Amino acid sequence: RRHKACSLLFRAKSTQLTPSRCWRRHHWRFRSCWRGQRYGFCRIIEAVCCFACCLGALLDSYFTLQSNTEASGEFVDRKSRFIAQLVHIESEDEANAFIEMVRKRHYDARHNVPAWILVDGRERQSDDGEPSRTSGMPTLEVLRGAGLKNVCCVVTRYFGGTLLGPGGLVRAYTAATQAAVAAAQEAGQIVEMTSVVPVDVHVAYPQYEQVLRLAQDSGAKVSDTDYADAVTIHLVFKAGEQEPFCAKMRELMAGREEIEAGAPEFAEF
């Protein structure tokens, strides 16, 4: 049902499907399941996906690691080395590719423990042979606690010859992941991704300065400007802030369609 979940995500973003509307649509499926009534498992999963996608669609911003960078942190306990490697990802496939790359990089390590989180709410973790819930879950909890999305962390362990016990493993994997997150923060690699809307405005040269001041007063940032027979100003607004500007522009342009607003997307602002 992966394709169904994707279509639900698109619908949530394009039709303002809210969590409350989603709950009214699907709550009876959960109640039927709770009461022991038989109901198709895939339909229950569909309802869960829909609700999760709605929550993801309502995010105004989130924190992530810069693209094309890698942060690392290390922790040593009784000669066991724990090396955390943190990168930005955009999909499950990218997470799997990074996990495989780390396994090849540290082919002689005892364990390579992965955990990742996507902005749509999906997340995964694995203990990779360590005792249950002593490695993957602590790594994932650090990423959650830092408020990071679209990131993947793999903690590599080189065994030092001494068993650390469940408590020691939890502390070690937690400390290594925290060290990687702290290193990324110190290097300025943690960035905020904001839901933004691109807006292109076509104006005549005499109106350029007036429109530019109006855009800046409305909270826009100018990403680029094209000069031809007329001036095209490429603006970026935080989602929702473009509407008052567009209304003022239509009034200024006497109703002429000189504005093109794009679809919301996440980007640095």
Short mmCIF file of N, CA and C in Angstrom, two decimals, residues 109-241:
data_model
loop_
_atom_site.label_atom_id
_atom_site.label_comp_id
_atom_site.label_asym_id
_atom_site.label_seq_id
_atom_site.Cartn_x
_atom_site.Cartn_y
_atom_site.Cartn_z
N ALA A 109 33.96 -3.92 11.41
CA ALA A 109 33.35 -3.60 12.70
C ALA A 109 32.38 -4.70 13.12
N ARG A 110 32.15 -4.77 14.44
CA ARG A 110 31.23 -5.78 14.96
C ARG A 110 29.77 -5.43 14.64
N HIS A 111 29.42 -4.14 14.75
CA HIS A 111 28.03 -3.71 14.52
C HIS A 111 28.02 -2.36 13.80
N ASN A 112 27.04 -2.17 12.94
CA ASN A 112 26.72 -0.88 12.33
C ASN A 112 25.23 -0.64 12.54
N VAL A 113 24.92 0.15 13.55
CA VAL A 113 23.53 0.33 14.00
C VAL A 113 22.91 1.56 13.34
N PRO A 114 21.84 1.40 12.54
CA PRO A 114 21.23 2.54 11.84
C PRO A 114 19.94 3.03 12.51
N ALA A 115 19.69 4.32 12.30
CA ALA A 115 18.40 4.92 12.69
C ALA A 115 18.17 6.13 11.80
N TRP A 116 16.94 6.28 11.32
CA TRP A 116 16.64 7.44 10.48
C TRP A 116 15.22 7.93 10.70
N ILE A 117 15.00 9.22 10.39
CA ILE A 117 13.69 9.88 10.53
C ILE A 117 13.45 10.72 9.28
N LEU A 118 12.25 10.61 8.72
CA LEU A 118 11.85 11.45 7.60
C LEU A 118 10.81 12.47 8.06
N VAL A 119 10.69 13.56 7.32
CA VAL A 119 9.77 14.63 7.71
C VAL A 119 8.32 14.20 7.61
N ASP A 120 8.01 13.15 6.82
CA ASP A 120 6.63 12.69 6.71
C ASP A 120 6.22 11.79 7.88
N GLY A 121 7.11 11.61 8.85
CA GLY A 121 6.77 10.82 10.04
C GLY A 121 7.33 9.42 10.06
N ARG A 122 7.81 8.92 8.92
CA ARG A 122 8.38 7.57 8.89
C ARG A 122 9.72 7.55 9.60
N GLU A 123 10.00 6.47 10.31
CA GLU A 123 11.28 6.32 10.99
C GLU A 123 11.58 4.83 11.13
N ARG A 124 12.86 4.51 11.18
CA ARG A 124 13.29 3.12 11.31
C ARG A 124 14.54 3.08 12.18
N GLN A 125 14.76 1.93 12.81
CA GLN A 125 15.97 1.69 13.57
C GLN A 125 16.20 0.19 13.65
N SER A 126 17.45 -0.19 13.83
CA SER A 126 17.81 -1.61 13.94
C SER A 126 18.93 -1.75 14.95
N ASP A 127 18.90 -2.86 15.69
CA ASP A 127 19.97 -3.13 16.66
C ASP A 127 21.16 -3.84 16.02
N ASP A 128 21.02 -4.33 14.81
CA ASP A 128 22.11 -4.94 14.06
C ASP A 128 22.91 -5.94 14.90
N GLY A 129 22.20 -6.82 15.58
CA GLY A 129 22.87 -7.87 16.34
C GLY A 129 23.11 -7.56 17.80
N GLU A 130 22.97 -6.31 18.21
CA GLU A 130 23.08 -5.97 19.63
C GLU A 130 21.80 -6.44 20.35
N PRO A 131 21.85 -6.58 21.68
CA PRO A 131 20.63 -6.95 22.41
C PRO A 131 19.49 -5.99 22.11
N SER A 132 18.28 -6.50 22.09
CA SER A 132 17.10 -5.73 21.69
C SER A 132 16.98 -4.43 22.47
N ARG A 133 16.75 -3.33 21.72
CA ARG A 133 16.46 -1.99 22.25
C ARG A 133 17.63 -1.39 23.03
N THR A 134 18.85 -1.85 22.78
CA THR A 134 20.01 -1.27 23.46
C THR A 134 20.83 -0.36 22.57
N SER A 135 20.52 -0.30 21.27
CA SER A 135 21.37 0.46 20.36
C SER A 135 20.57 1.29 19.36
N GLY A 136 19.73 0.64 18.55
CA GLY A 136 18.97 1.37 17.54
C GLY A 136 18.00 2.36 18.15
N MET A 137 17.26 1.93 19.17
CA MET A 137 16.28 2.82 19.79
C MET A 137 16.93 4.00 20.50
N PRO A 138 18.01 3.81 21.28
CA PRO A 138 18.68 4.97 21.87
C PRO A 138 19.18 5.97 20.82
N THR A 139 19.70 5.45 19.71
CA THR A 139 20.15 6.33 18.63
C THR A 139 18.99 7.14 18.07
N LEU A 140 17.86 6.46 17.83
CA LEU A 140 16.67 7.13 17.30
C LEU A 140 16.15 8.17 18.29
N GLU A 141 16.18 7.85 19.59
CA GLU A 141 15.68 8.78 20.60
C GLU A 141 16.49 10.07 20.63
N VAL A 142 17.80 9.99 20.39
CA VAL A 142 18.61 11.20 20.35
C VAL A 142 18.20 12.08 19.17
N LEU A 143 17.96 11.46 18.01
CA LEU A 143 17.52 12.23 16.85
C LEU A 143 16.17 12.88 17.11
N ARG A 144 15.27 12.14 17.74
CA ARG A 144 13.97 12.71 18.09
C ARG A 144 14.13 13.88 19.04
N GLY A 145 14.94 13.67 20.09
CA GLY A 145 15.11 14.71 21.11
C GLY A 145 15.73 15.97 20.54
N ALA A 146 16.56 15.84 19.51
CA ALA A 146 17.17 17.01 18.89
C ALA A 146 16.22 17.69 17.91
N GLY A 147 15.05 17.09 17.67
CA GLY A 147 14.08 17.67 16.74
C GLY A 147 14.49 17.58 15.29
N LEU A 148 15.33 16.61 14.94
CA LEU A 148 15.83 16.49 13.57
C LEU A 148 14.91 15.66 12.70
N LYS A 149 14.80 16.05 11.45
CA LYS A 149 14.02 15.31 10.44
C LYS A 149 14.91 15.14 9.20
N ASN A 150 14.55 14.15 8.40
CA ASN A 150 15.30 13.87 7.17
C ASN A 150 16.80 13.67 7.47
N VAL A 151 17.07 12.87 8.46
CA VAL A 151 18.46 12.55 8.82
C VAL A 151 18.59 11.05 9.03
N CYS A 152 19.80 10.56 8.82
CA CYS A 152 20.13 9.16 9.07
C CYS A 152 21.43 9.11 9.87
N CYS A 153 21.44 8.30 10.92
CA CYS A 153 22.63 8.14 11.74
C CYS A 153 22.97 6.65 11.81
N VAL A 154 24.22 6.33 11.58
CA VAL A 154 24.71 4.96 11.73
C VAL A 154 25.83 4.99 12.76
N VAL A 155 25.69 4.20 13.80
CA VAL A 155 26.71 4.13 14.85
C VAL A 155 27.47 2.82 14.67
N THR A 156 28.75 2.95 14.42
CA THR A 156 29.62 1.79 14.22
C THR A 156 30.29 1.43 15.54
N ARG A 157 30.29 0.13 15.89
CA ARG A 157 30.94 -0.31 17.12
C ARG A 157 32.08 -1.27 16.80
N TYR A 158 33.25 -0.91 17.31
CA TYR A 158 34.39 -1.82 17.30
C TYR A 158 34.51 -2.42 18.70
N PHE A 159 34.33 -3.70 18.80
CA PHE A 159 34.29 -4.39 20.10
C PHE A 159 35.66 -4.35 20.76
N GLY A 160 35.66 -4.00 22.05
CA GLY A 160 36.93 -3.89 22.77
C GLY A 160 37.27 -5.09 23.62
N GLY A 161 36.45 -6.13 23.59
CA GLY A 161 36.76 -7.33 24.33
C GLY A 161 36.03 -7.47 25.65
N THR A 162 35.30 -6.42 26.08
CA THR A 162 34.57 -6.46 27.34
C THR A 162 33.09 -6.22 27.09
N LEU A 163 32.24 -7.08 27.62
CA LEU A 163 30.80 -6.89 27.50
C LEU A 163 30.37 -5.71 28.37
N LEU A 164 29.57 -4.83 27.79
CA LEU A 164 29.15 -3.62 28.50
C LEU A 164 27.82 -3.77 29.21
N GLY A 165 27.05 -4.79 28.87
CA GLY A 165 25.73 -4.95 29.47
C GLY A 165 24.72 -4.02 28.83
N PRO A 166 23.42 -4.29 29.00
CA PRO A 166 22.38 -3.46 28.37
C PRO A 166 22.50 -1.99 28.72
N GLY A 167 22.68 -1.68 30.01
CA GLY A 167 22.78 -0.27 30.41
C GLY A 167 23.98 0.42 29.81
N GLY A 168 25.11 -0.28 29.77
CA GLY A 168 26.30 0.31 29.17
C GLY A 168 26.15 0.56 27.69
N LEU A 169 25.47 -0.35 26.99
CA LEU A 169 25.25 -0.18 25.56
C LEU A 169 24.34 1.02 25.29
N VAL A 170 23.29 1.16 26.07
CA VAL A 170 22.38 2.29 25.88
C VAL A 170 23.13 3.60 26.08
N ARG A 171 23.93 3.68 27.13
CA ARG A 171 24.70 4.90 27.39
C ARG A 171 25.70 5.18 26.27
N ALA A 172 26.36 4.14 25.78
CA ALA A 172 27.39 4.32 24.77
C ALA A 172 26.80 4.78 23.44
N TYR A 173 25.72 4.14 22.98
CA TYR A 173 25.12 4.53 21.70
C TYR A 173 24.49 5.92 21.81
N THR A 174 23.92 6.22 22.96
CA THR A 174 23.36 7.55 23.18
C THR A 174 24.45 8.60 23.14
N ALA A 175 25.56 8.36 23.83
CA ALA A 175 26.65 9.34 23.90
C ALA A 175 27.27 9.58 22.53
N ALA A 176 27.47 8.52 21.76
CA ALA A 176 28.07 8.68 20.43
C ALA A 176 27.18 9.50 19.52
N THR A 177 25.88 9.22 19.54
CA THR A 177 24.95 9.97 18.68
C THR A 177 24.86 11.43 19.13
N GLN A 178 24.84 11.66 20.44
CA GLN A 178 24.82 13.04 20.95
C GLN A 178 26.08 13.78 20.53
N ALA A 179 27.21 13.10 20.49
CA ALA A 179 28.45 13.73 20.08
C ALA A 179 28.39 14.14 18.61
N ALA A 180 27.78 13.32 17.77
CA ALA A 180 27.64 13.66 16.35
C ALA A 180 26.72 14.87 16.17
N VAL A 181 25.60 14.88 16.90
CA VAL A 181 24.67 16.02 16.80
C VAL A 181 25.35 17.29 17.30
N ALA A 182 26.09 17.20 18.41
CA ALA A 182 26.79 18.37 18.94
C ALA A 182 27.85 18.87 17.95
N ALA A 183 28.55 17.95 17.30
CA ALA A 183 29.55 18.35 16.31
C ALA A 183 28.89 19.08 15.14
N ALA A 184 27.71 18.61 14.71
CA ALA A 184 27.00 19.27 13.62
C ALA A 184 26.56 20.67 14.03
N GLN A 185 26.11 20.82 15.27
CA GLN A 185 25.70 22.14 15.75
C GLN A 185 26.88 23.09 15.83
N GLU A 186 28.01 22.61 16.33
CA GLU A 186 29.19 23.46 16.46
C GLU A 186 29.71 23.89 15.08
N ALA A 187 29.56 23.02 14.09
CA ALA A 187 30.04 23.34 12.74
C ALA A 187 29.02 24.15 11.94
N GLY A 188 27.88 24.44 12.53
CA GLY A 188 26.85 25.19 11.82
C GLY A 188 26.17 24.40 10.72
N GLN A 189 26.13 23.07 10.88
CA GLN A 189 25.56 22.21 9.84
C GLN A 189 24.07 21.93 10.06
N ILE A 190 23.53 22.33 11.21
CA ILE A 190 22.10 22.16 11.47
C ILE A 190 21.37 23.38 10.91
N VAL A 191 20.43 23.15 10.02
CA VAL A 191 19.69 24.25 9.40
C VAL A 191 18.19 24.05 9.61
N GLU A 192 17.46 25.16 9.59
CA GLU A 192 16.00 25.11 9.70
C GLU A 192 15.40 25.16 8.31
N MET A 193 14.57 24.17 8.01
CA MET A 193 13.85 24.14 6.75
C MET A 193 12.43 24.65 7.01
N THR A 194 12.04 25.67 6.26
CA THR A 194 10.75 26.33 6.46
C THR A 194 9.85 26.10 5.26
N SER A 195 8.56 25.97 5.52
CA SER A 195 7.60 25.84 4.43
C SER A 195 7.47 27.20 3.74
N VAL A 196 7.90 27.26 2.48
CA VAL A 196 7.91 28.52 1.75
C VAL A 196 7.13 28.39 0.45
N VAL A 197 6.75 29.54 -0.09
CA VAL A 197 6.02 29.60 -1.36
C VAL A 197 6.76 30.53 -2.31
N PRO A 198 7.19 30.05 -3.48
CA PRO A 198 7.82 30.95 -4.46
C PRO A 198 6.77 31.76 -5.21
N VAL A 199 7.06 33.03 -5.41
CA VAL A 199 6.14 33.92 -6.12
C VAL A 199 6.93 34.71 -7.15
N ASP A 200 6.50 34.65 -8.40
CA ASP A 200 7.12 35.44 -9.47
C ASP A 200 6.21 36.61 -9.82
N VAL A 201 6.80 37.80 -9.87
CA VAL A 201 6.04 39.01 -10.17
C VAL A 201 6.62 39.67 -11.42
N HIS A 202 5.75 39.96 -12.39
CA HIS A 202 6.16 40.61 -13.64
C HIS A 202 5.69 42.08 -13.60
N VAL A 203 6.63 43.01 -13.65
CA VAL A 203 6.28 44.43 -13.54
C VAL A 203 7.04 45.24 -14.58
N ALA A 204 6.49 46.40 -14.89
CA ALA A 204 7.18 47.33 -15.78
C ALA A 204 8.29 48.03 -15.00
N TYR A 205 9.27 48.53 -15.69
CA TYR A 205 10.43 49.15 -15.03
C TYR A 205 10.04 50.30 -14.09
N PRO A 206 9.09 51.19 -14.46
CA PRO A 206 8.75 52.29 -13.54
C PRO A 206 8.16 51.80 -12.21
N GLN A 207 7.59 50.61 -12.19
CA GLN A 207 6.97 50.09 -10.96
C GLN A 207 7.90 49.21 -10.14
N TYR A 208 9.11 49.00 -10.64
CA TYR A 208 10.01 48.03 -10.01
C TYR A 208 10.31 48.38 -8.55
N GLU A 209 10.74 49.60 -8.29
CA GLU A 209 11.12 49.99 -6.93
C GLU A 209 9.93 49.91 -5.98
N GLN A 210 8.75 50.32 -6.45
CA GLN A 210 7.55 50.29 -5.61
C GLN A 210 7.19 48.86 -5.23
N VAL A 211 7.22 47.95 -6.21
CA VAL A 211 6.88 46.55 -5.95
C VAL A 211 7.93 45.90 -5.06
N LEU A 212 9.19 46.25 -5.26
CA LEU A 212 10.25 45.68 -4.44
C LEU A 212 10.09 46.08 -2.98
N ARG A 213 9.77 47.35 -2.73
CA ARG A 213 9.54 47.79 -1.34
C ARG A 213 8.34 47.08 -0.74
N LEU A 214 7.28 46.93 -1.52
CA LEU A 214 6.08 46.25 -1.04
C LEU A 214 6.40 44.80 -0.68
N ALA A 215 7.19 44.13 -1.50
CA ALA A 215 7.55 42.74 -1.23
C ALA A 215 8.38 42.62 0.04
N GLN A 216 9.37 43.48 0.20
CA GLN A 216 10.21 43.43 1.38
C GLN A 216 9.44 43.77 2.64
N ASP A 217 8.52 44.72 2.55
CA ASP A 217 7.68 45.06 3.70
C ASP A 217 6.73 43.91 4.06
N SER A 218 6.44 43.04 3.09
CA SER A 218 5.54 41.90 3.32
C SER A 218 6.30 40.67 3.82
N GLY A 219 7.60 40.79 4.01
CA GLY A 219 8.39 39.69 4.55
C GLY A 219 9.01 38.78 3.51
N ALA A 220 9.03 39.19 2.25
CA ALA A 220 9.58 38.35 1.19
C ALA A 220 11.10 38.49 1.11
N LYS A 221 11.71 37.46 0.55
CA LYS A 221 13.12 37.51 0.20
C LYS A 221 13.23 37.40 -1.32
N VAL A 222 14.13 38.16 -1.89
CA VAL A 222 14.33 38.15 -3.34
C VAL A 222 15.37 37.09 -3.67
N SER A 223 14.97 36.07 -4.41
CA SER A 223 15.90 35.00 -4.78
C SER A 223 16.63 35.29 -6.09
N ASP A 224 15.96 36.06 -6.99
CA ASP A 224 16.60 36.38 -8.28
C ASP A 224 15.75 37.44 -8.97
N THR A 225 16.34 38.09 -9.97
CA THR A 225 15.63 39.10 -10.75
C THR A 225 16.04 38.97 -12.21
N ASP A 226 15.06 38.95 -13.11
CA ASP A 226 15.32 38.88 -14.55
C ASP A 226 14.94 40.21 -15.19
N TYR A 227 15.84 40.74 -16.02
CA TYR A 227 15.59 42.01 -16.71
C TYR A 227 15.45 41.75 -18.21
N ALA A 228 14.27 42.04 -18.72
CA ALA A 228 14.00 41.89 -20.15
C ALA A 228 13.12 43.07 -20.58
N ASP A 229 12.07 42.79 -21.39
CA ASP A 229 11.14 43.86 -21.73
C ASP A 229 10.45 44.39 -20.48
N ALA A 230 10.27 43.50 -19.51
CA ALA A 230 9.76 43.88 -18.19
C ALA A 230 10.67 43.22 -17.16
N VAL A 231 10.43 43.54 -15.91
CA VAL A 231 11.24 42.98 -14.83
C VAL A 231 10.45 41.84 -14.18
N THR A 232 11.12 40.69 -13.99
CA THR A 232 10.51 39.57 -13.28
C THR A 232 11.27 39.38 -11.96
N ILE A 233 10.56 39.58 -10.87
CA ILE A 233 11.16 39.45 -9.54
C ILE A 233 10.76 38.09 -8.98
N HIS A 234 11.73 37.28 -8.65
CA HIS A 234 11.48 35.96 -8.06
C HIS A 234 11.56 36.09 -6.53
N LEU A 235 10.43 35.94 -5.88
CA LEU A 235 10.32 36.13 -4.44
C LEU A 235 10.08 34.81 -3.73
N VAL A 236 10.41 34.78 -2.45
CA VAL A 236 10.12 33.62 -1.60
C VAL A 236 9.48 34.13 -0.32
N PHE A 237 8.30 33.57 0.01
CA PHE A 237 7.58 33.92 1.22
C PHE A 237 7.47 32.70 2.14
N LYS A 238 7.39 32.94 3.42
CA LYS A 238 6.95 31.88 4.31
C LYS A 238 5.50 31.55 3.97
N ALA A 239 5.17 30.26 4.00
CA ALA A 239 3.83 29.83 3.59
C ALA A 239 2.75 30.60 4.34
N GLY A 240 1.82 31.19 3.59
CA GLY A 240 0.73 31.96 4.17
C GLY A 240 0.96 33.46 4.11
N GLU A 241 2.22 33.90 4.14
CA GLU A 241 2.52 35.33 4.14
C GLU A 241 2.44 35.94 2.74
#
